[in-house]
Amino acid sequence: MNTINETNFNFPKQKSIYKGKVREVYNINDEVLVMIASDRLSAFDVILPRQIPFKGQILNQIATKMMNDTADIVPNWLVANPDENVAIGHLCEPFKVEMVIRGYMSGHAAREYKAGKRVLCGVEMAEGLKENDKFPNPIITPSTKADNGDHDEDITREDILAKGIVSEEDYIVLEKYTRALFARGTEIAASRGLILVDTKYEFGKTKDGKIVLIDEIHTPDSSRYFYAEGYQERQEKGESQKQLSKEFVRQWLIENGFQGKDGQQIPEMNDEKIIEISNRYIELYEQITGEKFVKASTENVLARIEKNVTSFLNK
């Protein structure tokens, strides 16, 4: 099956290309960005060797739907989706922080808590919490936006302001938008029988200084979801939560001796594991959107993307 590992297009009026962990972003005449979602899979800030069929399409289409479903509360960068794997939007200068917000003590927060830490990014976590317990109120735990190959690092609000990474005026807006998006995402998830556990948002500034949501939103790569049904019962019994997120990939890697640390070797994923991961992504798409996933044609996929994007740009 054809998957998208990377793209190297030369679109009309293209000025540059930025290659992220799972996306390529093309600057078109310093006016718009063309963001192409590949099928690459990253975990622990490392790009894994094999691609996941339809992952790029799934992420792109979930993000598009969620951008549309939140545009009334937070402005975003999106202009058009000329292809299943493509989003085109306004050129923005990204803020160099990721706004992580957590409603539950899971994932990274749980690992830090288990290691004895009770403060995460300057935010206190109460004693006596169990993994996957709900926080009294969602907490914002920002991280620095790492360059390719580097690890994102936890950072406090105070350090962000002290180092001038974001001005206080702008950071207040980022916090406000982050909480508003998480509240809306929580509502949307609940309507689908899910709990939005934690997620991250990225923001940028347009040429006229407007702060907008960029990149992706509420996808399985940027978010963690639990099934709401049985959540309380599983917590009381001390059982693992049934979840829809990329955490199952991280857990599999951990079980096979990999956490992205120096000297560790990435375990090999066989075809069966690749299909399993693809099916999990499709499951999340259908669960969170309430829509049947329609697989795009994978025949000549790069030619398809190039044709659709070029056609849009030439309008």
Coordinates of N, CA and C in Angstrom, one line a residue, residues 62 65-66 188-195 225-229 242 244 280-293:
I62 N -9.5 15.4 10.6 CA -10.0 15.7 12.0 C -9.7 17.1 12.3
K65 N -12.1 19.5 10.5 CA -13.4 19.5 11.1 C -13.4 20.3 12.5
M66 N -12.4 20.1 13.3 CA -12.3 20.7 14.6 C -12.0 22.2 14.5
I188 N -17.5 18.5 22.7 CA -17.6 17.7 21.4 C -17.3 16.3 21.7
A189 N -16.2 16.0 22.5 CA -15.8 14.6 22.9 C -17.0 14.0 23.7
A190 N -17.5 14.7 24.6 CA -18.6 14.1 25.4 C -19.8 13.7 24.6
S191 N -20.1 14.5 23.6 CA -21.2 14.2 22.7 C -21.0 12.9 21.9
R192 N -19.7 12.5 21.8 CA -19.4 11.3 21.1 C -19.0 10.1 22.0
G193 N -19.3 10.3 23.3 CA -19.0 9.3 24.3 C -17.5 9.2 24.7
L194 N -16.8 10.3 24.5 CA -15.4 10.3 24.8 C -15.1 11.4 25.9
I195 N -13.9 11.2 26.5 CA -13.4 12.2 27.4 C -12.1 12.8 26.7
Y225 N -7.7 10.7 24.3 CA -9.1 10.5 24.6 C -9.3 9.3 25.4
F226 N -10.2 9.3 26.3 CA -10.7 8.1 27.0 C -12.1 7.8 26.5
Y227 N -12.5 6.6 26.6 CA -14.0 6.3 26.4 C -14.6 6.6 27.8
A228 N -15.7 7.4 27.7 CA -16.4 7.8 28.9 C -17.1 6.7 29.6
E229 N -17.7 5.8 28.8 CA -18.4 4.6 29.5 C -17.4 3.7 30.2
K242 N -9.6 2.7 28.8 CA -9.7 2.4 27.4 C -9.5 3.7 26.7
L244 N -8.3 6.3 23.2 CA -8.0 6.5 21.8 C -7.0 7.6 21.7
R280 N -6.5 1.7 14.4 CA -6.8 2.5 15.6 C -7.0 4.0 15.3
Y281 N -6.2 4.5 14.3 CA -6.4 5.9 13.9 C -7.8 6.0 13.2
I282 N -8.2 5.0 12.4 CA -9.5 5.1 11.7 C -10.6 5.1 12.8
E283 N -10.4 4.2 13.8 CA -11.4 4.1 14.9 C -11.6 5.5 15.5
L284 N -10.5 6.1 15.8 CA -10.6 7.4 16.5 C -11.3 8.4 15.6
Y285 N -11.0 8.4 14.3 CA -11.6 9.3 13.3 C -13.1 9.2 13.4
E286 N -13.6 7.9 13.3 CA -15.0 7.7 13.3 C -15.7 8.0 14.6
Q287 N -15.0 7.7 15.7 CA -15.5 8.0 17.0 C -15.6 9.5 17.3
I288 N -14.6 10.2 17.0 CA -14.6 11.6 17.3 C -15.4 12.5 16.4
T289 N -15.5 12.1 15.1 CA -16.3 12.9 14.1 C -17.7 12.4 14.0
G290 N -17.9 11.1 14.3 CA -19.3 10.5 14.1 C -19.5 10.3 12.6
E291 N -18.5 10.3 11.8 CA -18.6 10.0 10.4 C -17.8 8.8 10.0
K292 N -18.3 8.1 9.0 CA -17.5 7.0 8.4 C -16.3 7.5 7.7
F293 N -15.2 6.8 7.9 CA -13.9 7.3 7.3 C -13.9 6.7 5.8

